[in-house]
Tab-separated table of C-alpha atoms and ligand atoms in Angstrom:
chain	number	residue	atom	x	y	z
S	1	MET	CA	-38.754	-50.498	-61.044
S	2	THR	CA	-38.690	-51.418	-57.537
S	3	LYS	CA	-41.214	-49.071	-55.283
S	4	THR	CA	-39.715	-48.609	-52.080
S	5	PHE	CA	-40.544	-46.849	-49.033
S	6	THR	CA	-39.259	-45.936	-44.974
S	7	ILE	CA	-40.497	-45.224	-41.927
S	8	ARG	CA	-39.740	-44.799	-38.201
S	9	ARG	CA	-38.848	-48.318	-36.895
S	10	PRO	CA	-42.699	-49.513	-35.455
S	11	ASP	CA	-43.714	-50.106	-32.109
S	12	ASP	CA	-46.632	-52.605	-31.095
S	13	TRP	CA	-48.385	-51.357	-28.380
S	14	HIS	CA	-50.309	-54.506	-27.549
S	15	LEU	CA	-48.373	-58.292	-27.562
S	16	HIS	CA	-48.436	-61.649	-25.901
S	17	LEU	CA	-44.840	-63.067	-25.959
S	18	ARG	CA	-45.870	-65.739	-23.385
S	19	ASP	CA	-43.230	-67.591	-21.169
S	20	GLY	CA	-40.318	-70.080	-21.529
S	21	ASP	CA	-39.977	-72.167	-24.631
S	22	MET	CA	-42.923	-70.195	-26.352
S	23	LEU	CA	-41.263	-66.823	-25.437
S	24	CYS	CA	-37.868	-68.158	-26.958
S	25	ALA	CA	-40.049	-69.048	-29.517
S	26	VAL	CA	-41.994	-66.234	-30.791
S	27	LEU	CA	-39.973	-63.154	-29.440
S	28	PRO	CA	-37.610	-63.082	-32.441
S	29	HIS	CA	-40.510	-62.477	-34.895
S	30	SER	CA	-41.026	-59.410	-32.831
S	31	ALA	CA	-37.779	-58.327	-32.290
S	32	SER	CA	-36.838	-58.292	-35.802
S	33	HIS	CA	-39.485	-55.723	-36.925
S	34	PHE	CA	-40.611	-53.576	-33.829
S	35	GLY	CA	-38.636	-51.099	-31.710
S	36	ARG	CA	-40.303	-51.588	-28.288
S	37	ALA	CA	-43.896	-53.180	-27.489
S	38	ILE	CA	-46.412	-52.968	-24.414
S	39	ILE	CA	-46.089	-56.856	-22.846
S	40	MET	CA	-49.159	-58.168	-21.603
S	41	PRO	CA	-49.627	-59.569	-18.587
S	42	ASN	CA	-51.554	-62.569	-18.442
S	43	LEU	CA	-49.296	-65.166	-17.770
S	44	VAL	CA	-50.006	-68.090	-15.728
S	45	PRO	CA	-49.715	-67.123	-13.125
S	46	PRO	CA	-50.542	-63.354	-14.331
S	47	VAL	CA	-47.672	-60.470	-13.970
S	48	VAL	CA	-49.593	-58.663	-10.931
S	49	THR	CA	-46.749	-57.086	-8.618
S	50	ALA	CA	-43.485	-54.607	-9.764
S	51	LYS	CA	-41.251	-57.828	-8.386
S	52	ASP	CA	-43.194	-59.911	-11.138
S	53	ALA	CA	-42.423	-57.589	-13.748
S	54	ALA	CA	-39.131	-57.549	-13.317
S	55	ALA	CA	-38.562	-60.700	-13.072
S	56	TYR	CA	-40.320	-61.176	-16.422
S	57	ARG	CA	-39.029	-58.833	-18.047
S	58	ASP	CA	-35.698	-60.514	-17.103
S	59	ARG	CA	-37.025	-63.343	-18.770
S	60	ILE	CA	-38.044	-61.695	-22.059
S	61	LEU	CA	-34.041	-60.081	-22.488
S	62	ALA	CA	-32.465	-63.333	-21.461
S	63	ALA	CA	-34.786	-64.977	-24.335
S	64	MET	CA	-33.302	-61.877	-26.995
S	65	PRO	CA	-31.631	-62.915	-29.988
S	66	GLU	CA	-28.240	-62.082	-30.837
S	67	GLY	CA	-28.136	-58.266	-32.010
S	68	ALA	CA	-32.069	-57.479	-31.063
S	69	ASP	CA	-32.735	-53.646	-31.258
S	70	PHE	CA	-36.202	-54.261	-29.001
S	71	ASN	CA	-37.043	-53.350	-25.259
S	72	PRO	CA	-40.074	-54.767	-23.601
S	73	LEU	CA	-42.428	-52.893	-21.869
S	74	MET	CA	-43.815	-53.887	-18.953
S	75	THR	CA	-47.240	-54.348	-17.319
S	76	LEU	CA	-48.971	-55.146	-14.360
S	77	TYR	CA	-52.059	-57.336	-14.175
S	78	LEU	CA	-54.969	-55.342	-12.285
S	79	THR	CA	-56.507	-57.675	-9.476
S	80	GLU	CA	-58.632	-56.157	-6.650
S	81	ASN	CA	-55.904	-56.625	-4.252
S	82	THR	CA	-52.991	-54.470	-6.434
S	83	ASP	CA	-51.104	-52.070	-3.898
S	84	PRO	CA	-51.422	-48.182	-4.930
S	85	ALA	CA	-48.041	-47.464	-3.930
S	86	ASP	CA	-45.963	-50.566	-5.697
S	87	VAL	CA	-47.534	-49.748	-8.871
S	88	ALA	CA	-46.428	-46.205	-8.399
S	89	ALA	CA	-42.994	-47.372	-7.195
S	90	ALA	CA	-42.721	-49.651	-10.716
S	91	HIS	CA	-43.715	-46.486	-12.519
S	92	ALA	CA	-41.323	-44.247	-11.132
S	93	ASP	CA	-38.510	-46.721	-11.274
S	94	GLY	CA	-39.575	-46.749	-14.849
S	95	LEU	CA	-40.337	-50.240	-15.017
S	96	ILE	CA	-43.944	-50.364	-15.726
S	97	HIS	CA	-45.331	-47.764	-18.471
S	98	ALA	CA	-49.104	-49.410	-18.210
S	99	VAL	CA	-51.728	-51.454	-16.020
S	100	LYS	CA	-54.001	-53.505	-17.424
S	101	LEU	CA	-57.786	-54.399	-16.860
S	102	TYR	CA	-59.196	-57.467	-17.226
S	103	PRO	CA	-62.875	-57.828	-16.571
S	104	ALA	CA	-62.733	-61.310	-14.694
S	105	GLY	CA	-63.727	-63.744	-17.239
S	106	ALA	CA	-63.220	-62.204	-20.000
S	107	THR	CA	-60.773	-63.826	-22.188
S	108	THR	CA	-57.547	-66.321	-21.918
S	109	ASN	CA	-55.979	-66.288	-17.893
S	110	SER	CA	-58.132	-63.550	-16.879
S	111	ALA	CA	-59.487	-65.499	-13.696
S	112	SER	CA	-57.522	-63.136	-11.440
S	113	GLY	CA	-59.315	-59.807	-13.209
S	114	VAL	CA	-61.355	-57.294	-12.042
S	115	ALA	CA	-65.237	-58.518	-11.086
S	116	ASN	CA	-66.207	-55.450	-8.611
S	117	PHE	CA	-64.821	-51.951	-10.604
S	118	ASP	CA	-65.298	-50.259	-6.959
S	119	ARG	CA	-62.651	-52.091	-5.548
S	120	VAL	CA	-59.515	-50.741	-7.999
S	121	GLY	CA	-61.119	-46.966	-7.302
S	122	ALA	CA	-57.735	-46.626	-5.502
S	123	VAL	CA	-55.716	-47.980	-7.937
S	124	LEU	CA	-57.038	-45.465	-10.417
S	125	GLU	CA	-56.818	-42.449	-8.640
S	126	LYS	CA	-52.950	-43.014	-8.002
S	127	MET	CA	-52.713	-43.654	-12.209
S	128	ALA	CA	-54.814	-40.424	-12.535
S	129	GLU	CA	-52.441	-38.656	-10.351
S	130	ILE	CA	-49.019	-39.831	-12.088
S	131	GLY	CA	-49.761	-40.042	-15.093
S	132	LEU	CA	-50.182	-44.015	-15.710
S	133	PRO	CA	-52.028	-45.144	-18.660
S	134	LEU	CA	-55.009	-47.514	-17.896
S	135	CYS	CA	-55.104	-50.409	-21.045
S	136	THR	CA	-58.478	-52.283	-20.991
S	137	HIS	CA	-59.027	-55.398	-22.437
S	138	GLY	CA	-62.878	-53.775	-23.590
S	139	GLU	CA	-65.790	-56.421	-23.112
S	140	VAL	CA	-68.543	-57.134	-20.223
S	141	THR	CA	-68.911	-60.709	-19.147
S	142	ASP	CA	-72.148	-60.890	-18.156
S	143	PRO	CA	-73.238	-64.291	-20.171
S	144	GLU	CA	-76.550	-62.256	-20.630
S	145	ILE	CA	-75.182	-60.176	-23.011
S	146	ASP	CA	-74.694	-60.983	-26.913
S	147	ILE	CA	-71.237	-62.066	-27.444
S	148	PHE	CA	-70.852	-59.790	-30.436
S	149	ASP	CA	-72.673	-57.103	-28.412
S	150	ARG	CA	-69.437	-57.397	-25.347
S	151	GLU	CA	-67.673	-54.423	-26.360
S	152	ALA	CA	-70.462	-51.518	-26.858
S	153	VAL	CA	-71.761	-52.907	-23.441
S	154	PHE	CA	-68.412	-52.412	-21.682
S	155	ILE	CA	-68.431	-48.747	-23.009
S	156	ASP	CA	-71.561	-48.217	-21.152
S	157	ARG	CA	-71.291	-49.959	-18.589
S	158	VAL	CA	-67.494	-49.908	-17.335
S	159	LEU	CA	-65.532	-47.797	-19.164
S	160	ASP	CA	-67.706	-44.204	-19.075
S	161	PRO	CA	-68.830	-44.950	-15.283
S	162	ILE	CA	-64.412	-45.393	-14.852
S	163	ARG	CA	-63.689	-42.214	-16.673
S	164	ARG	CA	-65.937	-39.641	-14.969
S	165	SER	CA	-65.260	-40.736	-11.704
S	166	HIS	CA	-61.534	-40.732	-13.109
S	167	PRO	CA	-61.361	-37.896	-15.316
S	168	ALA	CA	-58.224	-37.455	-15.441
S	169	LEU	CA	-57.030	-41.138	-16.186
S	170	ARG	CA	-54.951	-42.273	-19.344
S	171	VAL	CA	-57.033	-45.021	-20.931
S	172	VAL	CA	-56.197	-46.694	-24.152
S	173	MET	CA	-58.970	-49.115	-25.349
S	174	GLU	CA	-57.278	-52.366	-26.876
S	175	HIS	CA	-57.280	-54.093	-29.696
S	176	ILE	CA	-61.123	-52.326	-30.363
S	177	THR	CA	-63.353	-54.279	-32.848
S	178	THR	CA	-66.394	-51.846	-33.384
S	179	GLN	CA	-67.801	-48.413	-34.626
S	180	GLN	CA	-69.147	-47.356	-31.488
S	181	ALA	CA	-65.323	-47.365	-29.972
S	182	ALA	CA	-64.092	-45.708	-32.588
S	183	ASP	CA	-66.535	-43.102	-31.996
S	184	TYR	CA	-66.111	-43.130	-28.872
S	185	VAL	CA	-62.353	-42.397	-28.861
S	186	ARG	CA	-63.155	-39.669	-31.402
S	187	ALA	CA	-65.690	-37.734	-29.272
S	188	ALA	CA	-63.477	-38.180	-26.261
S	189	PRO	CA	-60.575	-35.618	-24.465
S	190	GLU	CA	-57.301	-36.856	-25.587
S	191	ASN	CA	-56.725	-38.477	-23.012
S	192	LEU	CA	-58.148	-41.259	-24.716
S	193	ALA	CA	-56.634	-43.473	-27.182
S	194	ALA	CA	-57.257	-46.780	-28.571
S	195	THR	CA	-55.098	-49.626	-30.476
S	196	ILE	CA	-56.638	-51.466	-33.437
S	197	THR	CA	-54.751	-55.206	-34.338
S	198	THR	CA	-53.892	-56.296	-37.412
S	199	HIS	CA	-56.150	-59.070	-38.105
S	200	HIS	CA	-59.184	-56.771	-37.134
S	201	LEU	CA	-58.630	-54.552	-40.403
S	202	VAL	CA	-58.797	-57.697	-42.686
S	203	ILE	CA	-61.171	-60.400	-41.110
S	204	ASN	CA	-65.102	-60.199	-40.147
S	205	ARG	CA	-67.055	-63.093	-38.965
S	206	ASN	CA	-67.447	-64.325	-41.996
S	207	HIS	CA	-64.027	-65.117	-42.175
S	208	ILE	CA	-65.088	-67.054	-38.868
S	209	LEU	CA	-68.184	-68.772	-39.345
S	210	ALA	CA	-68.795	-69.183	-42.887
S	211	GLY	CA	-68.218	-72.211	-44.946
S	212	GLY	CA	-66.718	-74.384	-42.180
S	213	ILE	CA	-65.280	-72.866	-38.155
S	214	LYS	CA	-61.788	-71.551	-38.715
S	215	PRO	CA	-60.670	-71.782	-35.337
S	216	HIS	CA	-57.583	-69.919	-36.185
S	217	TYR	CA	-59.472	-66.558	-37.062
S	218	TYR	CA	-60.924	-66.845	-33.526
S	219	CYS	CA	-59.882	-64.017	-30.833
S	220	LEU	CA	-60.876	-61.862	-28.624
S	221	PRO	CA	-62.542	-59.430	-28.783
S	222	VAL	CA	-64.463	-61.686	-31.635
S	223	ALA	CA	-64.306	-60.361	-34.631
S	224	LYS	CA	-67.490	-58.105	-36.118
S	225	ARG	CA	-69.462	-57.596	-39.102
S	226	GLU	CA	-68.136	-55.263	-42.357
S	227	ASN	CA	-69.427	-52.253	-41.486
S	228	HIS	CA	-67.149	-52.561	-38.062
S	229	ARG	CA	-63.794	-53.766	-39.892
S	230	LEU	CA	-64.416	-51.077	-42.311
S	231	ALA	CA	-64.744	-48.652	-39.565
S	232	LEU	CA	-61.707	-49.723	-37.871
S	233	ARG	CA	-59.684	-49.047	-41.521
S	234	ALA	CA	-61.374	-45.897	-41.477
S	235	ALA	CA	-59.704	-45.233	-38.140
S	236	ALA	CA	-56.564	-46.581	-38.371
S	237	THR	CA	-55.939	-45.250	-41.873
S	238	SER	CA	-56.768	-41.782	-40.872
S	239	GLY	CA	-53.637	-40.195	-39.409
S	240	ASP	CA	-55.891	-39.398	-35.844
S	241	PRO	CA	-53.338	-39.573	-33.327
S	242	ARG	CA	-55.956	-41.557	-31.240
S	243	PHE	CA	-55.412	-44.521	-33.086
S	244	PHE	CA	-52.394	-46.558	-33.170
S	245	LEU	CA	-50.978	-49.997	-34.177
S	246	GLY	CA	-51.100	-52.854	-30.949
S	247	THR	CA	-51.185	-56.379	-32.474
S	248	ASP	CA	-52.541	-58.197	-29.761
S	249	SER	CA	-50.446	-61.088	-31.379
S	250	ALA	CA	-51.433	-64.286	-29.288
S	251	PRO	CA	-49.574	-67.669	-30.160
S	252	HIS	CA	-51.185	-70.640	-29.159
S	253	THR	CA	-50.169	-74.334	-30.267
S	254	ASP	CA	-52.412	-75.509	-33.468
S	255	ALA	CA	-53.627	-78.223	-30.581
S	256	ASN	CA	-55.074	-75.607	-28.358
S	257	LYS	CA	-56.627	-73.466	-31.148
S	258	LEU	CA	-57.912	-77.147	-32.375
S	259	LEU	CA	-59.928	-78.440	-29.265
S	260	PRO	CA	-63.511	-78.380	-29.075
S	261	CYS	CA	-62.989	-75.364	-26.692
S	262	GLY	CA	-60.549	-73.777	-28.196
S	263	CYS	CA	-58.092	-71.408	-27.285
S	264	ALA	CA	-58.889	-67.423	-28.446
S	265	GLY	CA	-56.046	-65.304	-30.283
S	266	CYS	CA	-54.137	-64.813	-33.863
S	267	PHE	CA	-50.150	-65.009	-34.053
S	268	THR	CA	-49.464	-61.860	-36.074
S	269	ALA	CA	-46.003	-61.520	-35.331
S	270	PRO	CA	-44.121	-62.713	-38.750
S	271	ASN	CA	-46.340	-60.785	-40.997
S	272	THR	CA	-48.110	-57.540	-39.670
S	273	LEU	CA	-46.102	-55.134	-41.347
S	274	SER	CA	-46.634	-56.667	-44.666
S	275	ILE	CA	-50.196	-57.028	-43.921
S	276	LEU	CA	-50.376	-53.639	-42.688
S	277	ALA	CA	-48.806	-52.249	-45.851
S	278	GLU	CA	-51.049	-53.998	-48.217
S	279	VAL	CA	-54.037	-52.613	-46.224
S	280	PHE	CA	-53.025	-49.171	-46.421
S	281	GLU	CA	-52.254	-49.157	-49.928
S	282	GLN	CA	-55.541	-50.841	-50.515
S	283	ASP	CA	-57.000	-47.646	-49.211
S	284	GLY	CA	-54.534	-45.105	-50.786
S	285	ALA	CA	-53.105	-44.591	-47.160
S	286	LEU	CA	-49.812	-45.979	-47.436
S	287	ASP	CA	-48.782	-42.455	-46.311
S	288	GLN	CA	-50.549	-42.753	-43.046
S	289	LEU	CA	-48.995	-46.210	-42.539
S	290	GLU	CA	-46.017	-44.477	-40.292
S	291	ALA	CA	-48.284	-42.403	-37.904
S	292	PHE	CA	-50.400	-45.986	-37.293
S	293	THR	CA	-47.179	-48.057	-36.550
S	294	SER	CA	-44.566	-45.726	-35.332
S	295	LEU	CA	-45.769	-41.976	-34.226
S	296	ASN	CA	-49.288	-42.181	-32.496
S	297	GLY	CA	-48.442	-45.017	-29.892
S	298	PRO	CA	-45.266	-43.516	-28.750
S	299	ALA	CA	-46.947	-39.486	-28.537
S	300	PHE	CA	-49.835	-40.866	-26.607
S	301	TYR	CA	-47.090	-43.102	-24.081
S	302	GLY	CA	-45.117	-39.794	-23.812
S	303	LEU	CA	-42.164	-41.779	-25.105
S	304	PRO	CA	-39.973	-40.438	-28.169
S	305	ALA	CA	-40.569	-42.248	-31.969
S	306	ASN	CA	-37.968	-44.660	-32.889
S	307	GLU	CA	-34.553	-43.080	-34.463
S	308	ALA	CA	-34.050	-46.717	-36.418
S	309	LYS	CA	-36.136	-46.679	-39.630
S	310	MET	CA	-37.490	-49.531	-41.489
S	311	THR	CA	-37.671	-49.675	-45.105
S	312	LEU	CA	-40.832	-51.668	-47.205
S	313	THR	CA	-39.727	-52.923	-50.631
S	314	ARG	CA	-42.717	-53.631	-53.608
S	315	SER	CA	-41.886	-57.741	-53.613
S	316	PRO	CA	-44.124	-60.415	-52.611
S	317	PRO	CA	-43.540	-62.038	-48.702
S	318	SER	CA	-42.541	-65.091	-48.626
S	319	PHE	CA	-43.832	-66.481	-44.879
S	320	PRO	CA	-44.117	-69.915	-43.457
S	321	SER	CA	-47.400	-71.356	-42.427
S	322	HIS	CA	-46.894	-71.930	-39.038
S	323	VAL	CA	-43.658	-71.893	-36.596
S	324	ASP	CA	-42.227	-74.682	-34.740
S	325	THR	CA	-42.307	-74.645	-30.520
S	326	PRO	CA	-41.091	-76.962	-28.421
S	327	GLU	CA	-44.598	-77.161	-27.265
S	328	GLY	CA	-45.829	-77.898	-30.942
S	329	PRO	CA	-46.684	-75.841	-33.978
S	330	VAL	CA	-48.249	-72.396	-33.891
S	331	THR	CA	-49.833	-70.832	-37.114
S	332	VAL	CA	-49.043	-67.880	-38.482
S	333	PHE	CA	-52.387	-65.863	-39.202
S	334	ASP	CA	-53.449	-66.011	-42.632
S	335	PRO	CA	-54.248	-62.560	-44.313
S	336	ALA	CA	-56.496	-64.602	-46.903
S	337	MET	CA	-55.132	-61.898	-49.816
S	338	PRO	CA	-51.884	-61.535	-51.903
S	339	LEU	CA	-49.474	-59.496	-50.100
S	340	HIS	CA	-47.232	-57.627	-51.772
S	341	TRP	CA	-44.964	-55.591	-49.056
S	342	THR	CA	-41.844	-57.249	-47.842
S	343	VAL	CA	-39.678	-55.989	-44.909
S	344	THR	CA	-36.496	-55.298	-46.165
W	1	DOR	O1	-57.310	-63.333	-28.547
W	1	DOR	C1	-56.927	-62.995	-27.318
W	1	DOR	N1	-55.966	-63.336	-26.835
W	1	DOR	N2	-57.756	-62.240	-27.012
W	1	DOR	C2	-57.469	-61.789	-25.536
W	1	DOR	O2	-57.640	-60.922	-24.897
W	1	DOR	C3	-56.024	-62.651	-25.404
W	1	DOR	C4	-55.068	-63.365	-26.214
W	1	DOR	C5	-53.997	-64.099	-25.401
W	1	DOR	O3	-53.785	-63.942	-24.422
W	1	DOR	O4	-54.258	-65.266	-26.031
W	2	ZN	ZN1	-54.443	-59.487	-25.907
């Protein structure tokens, strides 16, 4: 007998769509499953001003497949020169839904990010006043700090001081990877939330490093030990409204992933829903999937949940191993386990 279940159409609260040919190649994979997505601004050059965000939104809409039901929610890339008035105007126009903090040098295209956090105080104060969320890439860049500790140290050195200085600021800790981050969210007031990626629910650091180096599992923040993966699974499947899906689907061509200094990112847009259904079923929590993918995120961002529905059927899905783009193939994330749920 076929088993099916239906949830409200999901949203992706952290997505990289890139630009140009890559945008056209990857957008259909998100637009087919998600109602909305928070669009990351780390283009080259980054999306810094309201004008940049409006132009990028137009390019996304122009690349949209025929008949798609997908709304890109734009963000601005925070720099030390960001103008609070420009941010406030873009928010008042309904153009932007968050501002993204990249510590300078933390990850892909973060060179224009923030080095001195004191220099963004006026923008953060304005955001707190108007209720505009700050999305954080939560890793310190101090070369003295071990890469596996950079998220936990960011909480103590950067995030906690920011939240103490701006207690009303709404903050989303993006793509959390540690028990410490999950605990920090649970202990905080309701203006703090976290996104969790699909891949961090599936892989730990052994997947990247044991038995040969696997560049397609390398992303930032890097996957941690197994106990952290289990902590993320517990948070995601708990139904706690402060945890919701942000895939961080981050396409790079295979050529760029397989370099001696390869790019960080896992491309999960095509198979995210099948993987999440598998994960939630394994943990006996299929009844919490809708909260994680479709309810908790809109509630935090002050938006209604999608009216449209999505049905998943218990039949083995099939996915291509890669998506062809004019820039070269992009490998689809391999969950390294059989999948049993298909979006129908
Ligand atoms: O793995 C990642 N890829 N982490 C990030 O923070 C950036 C992203 C990208 O843009 O490729
Ligand atoms: Zn990202």
